XYZ file of C-alpha atoms in Angstrom:
654
model
C 15.337 156.746 -12.385
C 14.289 154.673 -9.855
C 16.198 151.995 -10.345
C 18.577 154.042 -11.770
C 20.109 155.541 -9.036
C 21.261 152.700 -6.791
C 22.769 151.165 -9.758
C 24.489 153.951 -10.591
C 25.896 153.634 -7.078
C 26.837 150.521 -7.383
C 29.326 151.477 -9.986
C 30.602 154.455 -8.777
C 31.327 152.693 -5.239
C 32.423 149.555 -6.837
C 35.045 150.967 -9.010
C 36.663 153.804 -6.444
C 35.250 152.702 -3.580
C 38.472 151.015 -1.782
C 40.317 154.405 -2.541
C 37.947 155.660 0.278
C 39.521 155.649 3.512
C 36.770 152.857 5.367
C 34.826 153.249 2.695
C 32.604 156.366 4.493
C 31.843 157.679 1.435
C 30.834 154.848 0.131
C 27.858 154.510 1.974
C 26.954 157.981 2.091
C 26.342 157.945 -1.474
C 25.141 154.730 -1.508
C 22.515 156.731 1.444
C 21.543 159.997 -1.065
C 21.057 156.943 -4.106
C 18.555 155.454 -1.835
C 16.800 158.678 -0.784
C 16.419 159.683 -4.690
C 14.911 156.859 -5.291
C 12.524 156.599 -2.620
C 11.553 160.450 -3.096
C 10.146 159.675 -7.460
C 9.367 156.559 -6.149
C 6.688 158.799 -3.359
C 5.703 160.879 -6.138
C 5.018 157.544 -8.322
C 2.185 156.782 -6.034
C 1.051 159.819 -4.888
C 0.605 160.151 -9.473
C -1.281 157.163 -8.886
C -2.993 157.368 -6.005
C -5.015 160.269 -7.790
C -5.684 158.201 -11.053
C -7.015 155.144 -9.506
C -7.226 152.420 -11.846
C -4.187 154.225 -14.979
C -1.270 152.407 -15.257
C 1.589 152.905 -17.632
C 3.459 150.400 -20.255
C 6.477 151.192 -21.661
C 8.216 148.593 -23.697
C 10.561 147.929 -26.103
C 11.095 145.096 -28.666
C 13.949 142.892 -27.142
C 14.421 140.567 -30.225
C 12.138 139.367 -32.886
C 11.490 135.772 -33.415
C 10.601 134.800 -37.283
C 7.757 132.519 -38.290
C 7.925 129.095 -38.204
C 5.218 126.580 -39.493
C 4.997 124.421 -36.148
C 4.057 126.536 -33.626
C 4.396 130.298 -33.971
C 3.723 130.530 -37.704
C 3.200 134.844 -37.220
C 6.347 134.956 -34.940
C 6.539 136.401 -31.735
C 8.202 139.275 -29.524
C 9.976 139.658 -26.538
C 9.741 142.700 -25.332
C 11.802 144.367 -21.748
C 9.839 147.440 -20.023
C 8.704 149.537 -17.351
C 4.889 149.150 -16.254
C 3.804 150.914 -13.139
C 0.544 150.368 -11.630
C -1.361 150.565 -8.391
C 0.031 147.632 -6.798
C 4.311 148.365 -8.141
C 3.927 151.824 -6.160
C 2.549 150.220 -3.783
C 5.992 148.166 -3.549
C 8.450 150.572 -4.698
C 7.378 152.477 -1.894
C 7.889 149.407 0.562
C 11.075 148.830 -1.069
C 12.777 152.346 -1.587
C 11.281 153.424 2.375
C 13.418 150.703 3.810
C 15.660 150.207 1.698
C 16.859 154.591 1.994
C 16.348 154.090 6.385
C 18.173 151.049 5.639
C 21.223 152.505 4.060
C 21.239 155.037 6.676
C 20.768 152.454 9.797
C 24.374 151.179 8.269
C 25.932 154.604 8.718
C 26.545 153.795 11.921
C 26.253 150.075 12.869
C 28.678 148.832 9.917
C 31.291 151.440 11.104
C 33.403 149.140 12.499
C 33.587 146.478 10.016
C 35.510 145.474 6.960
C 35.130 145.664 3.456
C 32.569 148.169 3.790
C 32.809 149.611 -0.225
C 32.090 145.765 -0.873
C 28.461 146.435 1.382
C 27.769 149.250 -0.059
C 28.020 148.506 -3.488
C 26.319 144.832 -3.331
C 23.618 146.451 -0.796
C 22.848 148.849 -3.687
C 23.370 146.165 -6.144
C 20.297 144.513 -4.291
C 18.118 147.569 -4.010
C 18.742 148.130 -7.960
C 17.203 144.417 -8.305
C 14.428 144.428 -6.200
C 12.943 147.896 -8.076
C 13.726 146.537 -11.812
C 11.351 143.338 -10.332
C 8.578 144.973 -9.381
C 9.092 147.393 -12.383
C 9.231 144.410 -14.944
C 6.487 144.532 -17.584
C 6.957 140.358 -18.091
C 8.018 137.026 -16.929
C 10.876 137.097 -17.966
C 12.443 140.504 -17.325
C 10.679 139.623 -13.875
C 12.947 136.417 -14.180
C 15.989 138.015 -14.560
C 15.648 140.491 -12.187
C 14.308 138.002 -9.899
C 18.141 135.482 -9.994
C 20.168 139.317 -9.792
C 18.223 139.367 -5.990
C 18.917 135.432 -5.748
C 22.929 136.593 -6.556
C 22.937 139.851 -4.579
C 21.729 137.978 -1.351
C 23.993 135.013 -1.582
C 27.054 137.990 -1.496
C 24.976 139.353 1.401
C 24.150 136.352 3.570
C 28.350 135.157 2.734
C 29.225 139.158 3.158
C 31.695 137.580 6.319
C 32.654 134.740 3.558
C 35.877 134.181 6.770
C 33.488 132.375 8.852
C 32.518 129.306 8.153
C 29.392 129.379 9.051
C 28.645 132.090 6.759
C 29.783 130.581 3.566
C 27.312 127.109 4.371
C 23.956 129.862 5.070
C 24.620 131.287 1.298
C 25.539 128.829 -0.563
C 22.557 126.942 1.607
C 19.866 130.027 0.434
C 21.557 129.688 -2.849
C 20.937 126.381 -2.923
C 17.951 126.261 -1.972
C 15.814 129.272 -3.777
C 17.593 127.750 -6.997
C 15.349 124.842 -6.500
C 12.514 126.917 -6.751
C 13.741 129.039 -9.264
C 14.264 126.026 -11.304
C 10.198 125.159 -10.875
C 9.756 128.582 -11.368
C 11.248 128.887 -15.159
C 9.309 125.771 -15.421
C 6.420 127.682 -14.860
C 7.005 130.495 -17.553
C 7.520 128.064 -20.185
C 4.448 126.275 -19.263
C 2.924 129.821 -19.582
C 4.853 130.784 -22.684
C 3.482 127.527 -24.489
C 0.185 127.567 -23.502
C -0.824 130.822 -24.716
C 1.872 132.030 -27.428
C -0.078 128.792 -29.093
C -3.584 130.587 -28.316
C -3.388 134.624 -28.683
C -3.485 136.238 -31.426
C -0.541 136.909 -34.404
C 2.032 137.859 -31.852
C -0.177 139.620 -30.026
C 0.156 137.882 -26.888
C 4.259 138.405 -27.140
C 3.809 141.647 -28.363
C 2.015 143.074 -25.101
C 4.884 142.218 -22.707
C 4.868 137.822 -22.037
C 2.390 138.032 -20.092
C 0.715 139.806 -16.589
C 0.522 143.315 -18.608
C -2.794 144.931 -19.242
C -3.529 144.522 -22.227
C -3.829 141.175 -22.343
C -6.249 140.524 -19.572
C -9.208 140.171 -21.322
C -7.488 137.846 -23.820
C -6.146 135.878 -21.198
C -9.523 135.154 -19.065
C -11.483 133.848 -22.436
C -7.970 131.601 -22.957
C -8.042 130.322 -19.054
C -11.122 127.644 -18.940
C -9.305 125.566 -21.895
C -5.988 125.098 -20.353
C -6.956 123.867 -16.577
C -4.511 120.986 -16.820
C -1.631 122.948 -18.201
C -2.620 126.035 -16.184
C -2.314 123.939 -13.103
C 0.776 122.269 -13.489
C 2.233 126.362 -14.217
C 0.257 127.248 -11.119
C 2.373 124.720 -9.037
C 5.560 126.012 -10.723
C 4.810 129.638 -9.520
C 4.056 128.516 -6.046
C 7.035 126.161 -6.245
C 8.905 129.374 -7.269
C 7.525 131.909 -4.480
C 8.023 129.166 -1.769
C 11.409 129.311 -2.330
C 12.472 132.970 -2.068
C 9.834 133.852 0.903
C 10.892 130.097 2.201
C 7.979 128.733 2.880
C 7.200 125.309 3.822
C 9.002 123.037 2.807
C 11.671 125.137 1.085
C 12.156 127.141 4.246
C 15.331 126.275 5.987
C 17.533 128.781 4.585
C 16.042 131.596 6.331
C 16.721 131.506 10.141
C 20.511 130.683 8.498
C 20.926 133.668 6.625
C 21.227 136.036 9.768
C 24.456 135.142 9.868
C 24.647 138.648 7.822
C 24.655 141.286 8.557
C 21.905 142.786 10.938
C 21.086 145.339 7.958
C 21.122 142.582 5.009
C 18.585 140.553 7.460
C 16.438 143.722 7.666
C 16.253 144.433 4.370
C 16.372 140.811 3.208
C 13.259 139.734 5.915
C 11.014 143.194 5.121
C 11.436 144.806 1.424
C 13.481 142.866 -0.791
C 14.164 138.789 -1.496
C 11.333 137.507 0.209
C 8.294 140.039 -0.503
C 9.341 138.714 -4.429
C 7.553 135.546 -4.141
C 4.820 136.846 -2.525
C 4.111 139.815 -5.025
C 4.847 137.001 -8.169
C 2.100 135.198 -5.855
C 0.532 138.044 -6.116
C 0.506 139.334 -9.801
C -0.261 135.771 -11.206
C -2.856 135.595 -8.971
C -4.859 139.137 -10.524
C -3.674 138.730 -14.249
C -3.583 134.744 -14.703
C -5.812 133.286 -12.170
C -4.719 130.139 -10.082
C -7.144 127.026 -10.877
C -8.970 125.504 -7.943
C -6.114 122.683 -7.435
C -3.640 125.488 -7.035
C -5.242 127.614 -4.458
C -5.542 124.812 -2.465
C -2.278 124.052 -2.652
C -1.051 127.703 -1.857
C -4.387 128.512 1.030
C -2.380 124.795 2.259
C 0.765 126.156 2.426
C -0.140 129.658 3.898
C -1.799 128.452 6.792
C 0.579 125.473 7.968
C 4.065 127.878 7.220
C 2.511 130.590 9.599
C 1.598 127.927 12.713
C 4.826 125.943 11.161
C 7.477 128.368 11.426
C 6.008 129.689 14.957
C 6.323 127.264 16.841
C 10.045 126.840 16.314
C 9.916 130.778 17.401
C 8.941 129.781 20.644
C 11.681 128.445 22.068
C 14.834 129.893 20.057
C 17.632 131.576 22.497
C 18.714 133.612 19.206
C 16.950 137.357 18.140
C 17.693 137.128 14.955
C 16.972 134.019 14.337
C 13.352 134.386 16.390
C 12.226 137.074 14.174
C 13.891 135.473 11.114
C 11.313 132.618 12.041
C 8.679 135.475 12.253
C 8.716 136.013 8.920
C 8.269 133.348 7.820
C 5.205 132.873 9.699
C 3.828 136.615 8.162
C 4.585 135.740 4.766
C 2.186 132.349 5.393
C -0.316 134.992 6.689
C 0.366 136.406 3.245
C 0.343 133.380 0.911
C -2.741 132.386 2.942
C -4.916 135.733 1.841
C -3.943 135.156 -2.227
C -5.010 131.683 -1.911
C -8.177 132.337 -0.429
C -8.778 135.366 -2.969
C -7.772 138.227 -1.688
C -4.150 139.076 -3.796
C -4.341 142.952 -2.578
C -5.171 142.280 0.960
C -1.579 139.725 1.295
C 0.132 142.869 -0.838
C -1.311 145.026 2.327
C 0.243 142.829 4.993
C 3.674 142.814 3.181
C 3.159 147.020 3.404
C 2.474 147.180 7.145
C 4.886 143.883 8.047
C 7.731 145.938 5.665
C 7.925 148.424 8.484
C 7.584 147.140 12.085
C 9.843 143.804 10.739
C 12.050 146.374 9.597
C 11.903 147.996 13.208
C 12.175 144.547 14.921
C 15.264 143.633 13.393
C 16.916 147.264 13.272
C 16.067 147.210 16.768
C 17.521 144.106 17.612
C 20.746 145.554 15.752
C 20.885 147.996 17.674
C 21.012 146.130 21.127
C 23.852 143.307 19.238
C 26.242 147.026 18.091
C 25.779 148.054 21.736
C 26.586 144.535 24.173
C 27.654 142.022 21.058
C 25.420 139.119 21.833
C 22.750 137.800 19.646
C 21.914 135.350 22.685
C 18.794 136.317 24.758
C 19.425 134.628 27.836
C 22.670 136.629 28.218
C 20.407 139.802 27.955
C 18.417 141.656 30.387
C 17.562 145.312 32.137
C 18.298 147.107 28.578
C 15.373 149.169 28.520
C 17.126 151.576 31.579
C 20.214 151.910 29.166
C 18.349 151.059 25.380
C 15.094 153.460 25.905
C 14.702 154.307 22.383
C 15.050 150.836 21.454
C 13.607 149.346 23.614
C 10.278 151.600 22.860
C 11.164 151.344 19.296
C 11.219 146.968 19.744
C 7.660 147.318 21.756
C 6.162 149.236 19.274
C 7.339 146.368 16.748
C 6.534 143.860 19.023
C 2.396 145.648 19.376
C 2.575 145.878 15.970
C 3.636 142.424 15.002
C 1.411 140.827 17.730
C -1.819 142.365 15.841
C -2.604 144.747 18.631
C -5.053 147.697 18.036
C -4.472 150.409 16.726
C -0.695 149.289 14.789
C 0.323 148.288 11.685
C -0.224 144.673 11.390
C -3.730 144.467 13.719
C -5.221 145.756 10.049
C -3.752 143.698 7.653
C -3.796 140.199 9.432
C -7.201 140.555 10.892
C -8.273 141.334 7.326
C -6.944 138.320 5.634
C -8.710 136.361 8.976
C -11.813 137.438 8.316
C -11.125 136.814 4.377
C -10.313 133.175 5.507
C -12.878 132.670 7.364
C -15.214 133.667 4.341
C -13.204 131.317 1.727
C -13.527 128.688 4.315
C -17.378 128.846 4.607
C -17.114 127.880 0.771
C -14.416 125.479 1.038
C -14.210 122.967 3.657
C -10.911 122.020 2.426
C -9.494 125.736 3.810
C -10.973 125.277 7.188
C -7.501 123.503 9.085
C -5.109 125.891 7.786
C -7.310 128.483 8.899
C -6.753 127.191 12.148
C -3.986 126.856 12.481
C -3.689 130.508 11.262
C -5.534 132.047 14.274
C -3.005 129.362 16.557
C -0.386 131.384 15.155
C -2.181 134.879 16.262
C -1.384 133.225 19.901
C 1.821 132.524 19.350
C 3.332 135.234 17.762
C 2.487 137.115 19.919
C 4.215 134.353 22.809
C 7.755 134.412 21.424
C 7.533 138.728 20.194
C 7.208 139.545 23.746
C 9.532 136.651 25.093
C 11.918 138.084 22.943
C 10.789 141.440 24.601
C 10.684 140.511 28.477
C 14.045 138.349 27.691
C 15.947 141.143 26.524
C 14.282 144.510 28.423
C 12.974 143.547 31.100
C 14.464 142.851 35.109
C 16.756 145.203 37.144
C 20.524 144.052 35.091
C 22.078 142.741 32.157
C 22.392 138.808 33.038
C 25.596 138.182 32.555
C 28.289 141.071 33.916
C 30.894 140.308 31.021
C 28.995 141.999 28.603
C 30.225 145.568 28.070
C 28.501 148.360 29.032
C 24.787 148.996 26.919
C 24.050 152.334 25.347
C 22.006 153.945 22.088
C 23.776 154.475 18.550
C 24.573 157.459 16.772
C 21.605 159.328 15.346
C 22.311 157.502 11.848
C 20.427 154.919 13.881
C 17.871 156.622 15.566
C 16.696 157.797 13.150
C 15.472 154.872 11.454
C 14.412 153.409 14.835
C 11.969 155.995 15.019
C 10.687 156.541 11.440
C 10.211 153.146 11.215
C 8.125 153.130 14.606
C 6.087 156.066 13.341
C 4.724 153.834 10.106
C 4.334 150.330 12.652
C 1.818 152.565 14.232
C -0.099 154.776 11.343
C 0.956 151.992 8.362
C -1.936 149.968 8.620
C -4.521 153.180 9.342
C -3.301 154.519 5.528
C -6.086 151.554 4.680
C -9.090 154.744 5.605
C -7.260 157.290 3.287
C -9.252 157.456 -0.085
C -6.488 158.039 -2.229
C -4.299 155.323 -0.559
C -6.881 152.280 -1.070
C -6.903 153.329 -5.171
C -3.520 151.571 -4.486
C -5.255 148.641 -3.193
C -7.628 148.500 -6.499
C -5.687 147.649 -8.998
C -8.235 147.794 -11.954
C -9.774 151.006 -10.518
C -12.246 148.216 -9.301
C -13.472 147.865 -5.297
C -11.443 144.977 -3.246
C -13.043 143.450 -0.580
C -12.192 143.777 3.098
C -10.548 147.726 1.781
C -11.249 149.610 3.650
C -12.011 147.145 6.691
C -15.812 146.490 6.683
C -17.415 146.522 9.940
C -20.135 143.177 10.290
C -20.978 141.364 13.614
C -18.440 138.450 11.632
C -15.469 140.935 11.182
C -16.159 142.424 15.105
C -15.889 138.655 16.791
C -13.077 137.600 13.994
C -11.266 140.397 15.428
C -12.348 140.330 18.885
C -11.290 136.258 19.185
C -7.955 137.584 17.857
C -6.861 140.414 19.767
C -8.088 138.089 22.983
C -5.448 134.558 21.522
C -2.819 137.949 21.323
C -3.349 139.021 24.208
C -3.290 135.915 25.891
C 0.026 135.234 24.169
C 1.646 138.655 26.093
C 0.049 137.586 29.846
C 1.704 133.739 28.975
C 5.093 135.357 27.638
C 5.100 137.765 30.813
C 4.411 134.935 33.330
C 7.048 132.736 32.032
C 9.774 135.546 31.852
C 8.540 138.980 33.107
C 10.492 141.359 35.401
C 13.697 139.795 34.355
C 12.304 135.785 35.006
C 13.475 132.952 32.926
C 11.666 129.967 33.135
C 12.927 126.495 33.363
C 11.992 123.215 32.238
C 11.695 120.600 34.989
C 14.984 118.145 34.479
C 12.506 115.454 33.480
C 10.074 117.175 31.666
C 7.776 116.138 29.205
C 8.540 118.563 26.784
C 12.201 118.696 27.110
C 11.869 116.359 24.007
C 9.403 118.672 22.217
C 11.334 121.767 23.244
C 14.353 119.466 21.145
C 12.440 119.155 18.834
C 11.820 122.868 18.099
C 15.231 123.712 18.441
C 16.660 121.096 15.661
C 13.621 122.267 13.610
C 11.745 119.439 13.081
C 14.753 117.775 11.957
C 14.061 119.353 8.357
C 17.990 120.650 7.991
C 19.501 117.616 9.152
C 16.937 115.530 6.450
C 17.836 117.857 3.446
C 21.830 118.431 4.814
C 21.239 113.856 4.339
C 19.185 113.718 1.774
C 22.397 115.300 -0.296
C 25.074 113.635 1.234
C 23.828 110.429 0.906
C 21.573 110.801 -1.720
C 22.546 113.084 -4.327
C 25.776 112.745 -3.413
C 25.597 109.368 -3.867
C 24.268 109.970 -7.899
C 26.844 112.192 -8.216
C 29.210 109.505 -7.573
C 27.334 107.462 -9.567
C 27.203 109.386 -12.299
C 30.607 110.158 -12.032
C 31.678 106.958 -12.586
C 29.809 106.478 -15.155
C 31.441 108.846 -16.940
C 35.064 108.203 -15.914
C 35.150 104.821 -16.517
C 31.921 104.011 -18.667
C 31.580 106.940 -21.334
C 35.345 107.790 -20.889
C 36.534 104.727 -20.734
C 34.880 103.299 -23.995
C 36.435 106.410 -26.037
C 39.530 106.024 -24.315
C 39.750 102.578 -24.656
C 38.731 102.651 -28.261
C 41.479 105.490 -28.982
C 43.943 102.519 -28.089
C 42.194 99.744 -28.777
C 42.751 101.731 -32.577
C 46.073 102.854 -31.375
C 47.684 99.323 -30.628
C 46.273 98.232 -34.041
C 47.984 100.571 -36.012
C 50.724 100.405 -34.286
C 51.041 96.465 -35.875
C 49.814 97.705 -39.524
C 52.769 100.481 -38.812
C 55.515 97.699 -38.646
C 54.489 95.689 -42.020
C 55.824 99.088 -43.782
C 59.595 97.949 -44.108
C 60.148 99.874 -47.174
C 62.542 96.989 -48.135
C 61.190 95.278 -51.504
C 61.909 92.027 -50.850
C 59.741 91.969 -48.302
C 56.655 93.307 -50.355
C 57.569 90.786 -52.814
C 57.120 88.274 -49.795
C 54.005 88.946 -49.086
C 52.784 89.036 -52.355
C 53.933 85.313 -53.004
C 52.648 84.413 -49.568
C 49.732 85.870 -49.826
C 49.056 83.721 -53.736
C 49.489 81.016 -51.433
C 46.842 81.228 -49.414
C 44.532 82.265 -52.169
C 45.757 79.050 -53.763
C 45.601 76.879 -50.741
C 41.817 78.323 -50.284
C 40.865 77.262 -53.589
C 42.437 74.095 -53.559
C 40.132 73.144 -50.711
C 36.782 75.023 -50.773
C 36.458 75.237 -54.441
C 35.018 71.387 -55.155
C 32.547 72.386 -52.754
C 31.399 75.548 -54.500
C 31.019 74.522 -58.181
C 29.171 71.233 -56.739
C 26.805 74.072 -54.652
C 26.285 75.743 -57.970
C 26.117 72.563 -59.925
C 23.474 71.472 -57.759
C 21.487 75.040 -57.812
């Protein structure tokens, strides 16, 4: 029922949406469908809360594959089904609640845009794909919805396809994530080959291709005997997650994805596409497990990305891109949590992050909707005319910075505590844990830099901008609701019934609920002090409407340029594409066109020429044929006269 409602909205809007004036009715159909999915998802979550450690797996045979004398003597079957467990219930809450609020907000934000039926149809399909991914009970089905999520992101990022930058951003997102997807599919193949050949007759696939609960004991027994294959498969899975969740080095597409509508950015960054990669890592960690090398790679990627992305956010002048870099950084915390063995801590941060990140994007969208620019240095003084938006962005910023009691504090500090404990046992983790702590300071600094530049001061810095105003109620209600969630979402961890959603096997998870040892309190104090220092720095440089400018000969100018150019990763990838891949494609084209096709066509022309010559000998005149016969006999006679004696001597001598 949960994915069916937005799927029906997609179909109905696609077929009859063009007949509605301005597509507004399509928007309300999408809102109602998303609201229905949200209500059912809440009921599912309440059901899971009341029955800790339970799950429901309903699957149907997709098709049977007969046995063969080789690897699969007993054959196996592939299934498609629905798995509802505490993890999927938690994710359903995130996807449907944020999805509904974004849909409602879109009614006001997208009111003046063209192509609204297309927008609401694609957004509904996007929601359907993410719900299907969350409810998949096997990796093959998971991958199908995973790809559908990618297709929908391509459509929505390129919604303003008339703009070359939007079309380019959509293609960039699609291509970069495909790199990870190909490796993810390779990981599925390795897992399949490993477990299907090791398991009981058909048992592995019959229980749901992968990571179904019924497989857990069997898979745990197999893990020790295939460490190399499992390491390779795990690295492939990590690559797929890095592409979808924009982790280093496949992070370049996410900032450019801001070319799509702000509502699309809110949905992608908070509840759908980027969350899919973290969810993949979490379920793989819980149901299959990673080897020690895989975990080190995950920790390295997550810890480095938290700091790496935050550095680029501190200088960017675009309000949406700053929040985009923030998403990359916060996803790094989630990946780090999974690497240090805290998969559920990572999902808890995903839960809290979804609300305050959607809030930040929609508040930014309210500003853009009011004054028509994303340039922070043209804004200022907006708190006087946009009080609700100003307060909402402040709440989101405090949650992102990790200031108690806002949501981000509880989930982020749990991750930092788990990371420190893991580093004490694995010294190689320490550099990345330190980077994660450094990112706390940068996070508070860059988000409050945005708030001060946008809302503080006496007046807008660019007088040519239109007078600012709040949006209608359809834009204000989501801001209020998300502000409440940003405050209280982290406190849910203290509710015993909610804790069952963070305990998938009915077993207590370290850090859920948060502990209060002296070490935990000390780490939390360090985190809060770092965040406070970041806020203070932002106020010193940008507070009260000030605009800090570097001196012309400042040594920091090259660093600032390096950060604005994203460490030249995008330029490097473009160069690789133009000079490397394009050159390789031209070589392949030459080989195909002139070597392969040339050989085939050359033989064709040669045979044609020979047959043409032979055809001319067929004159139809009997006297010509008689002459050919006589000439042939004379030729044979001459040959015998010349060669015959040597042949006879040879035979006689032998």
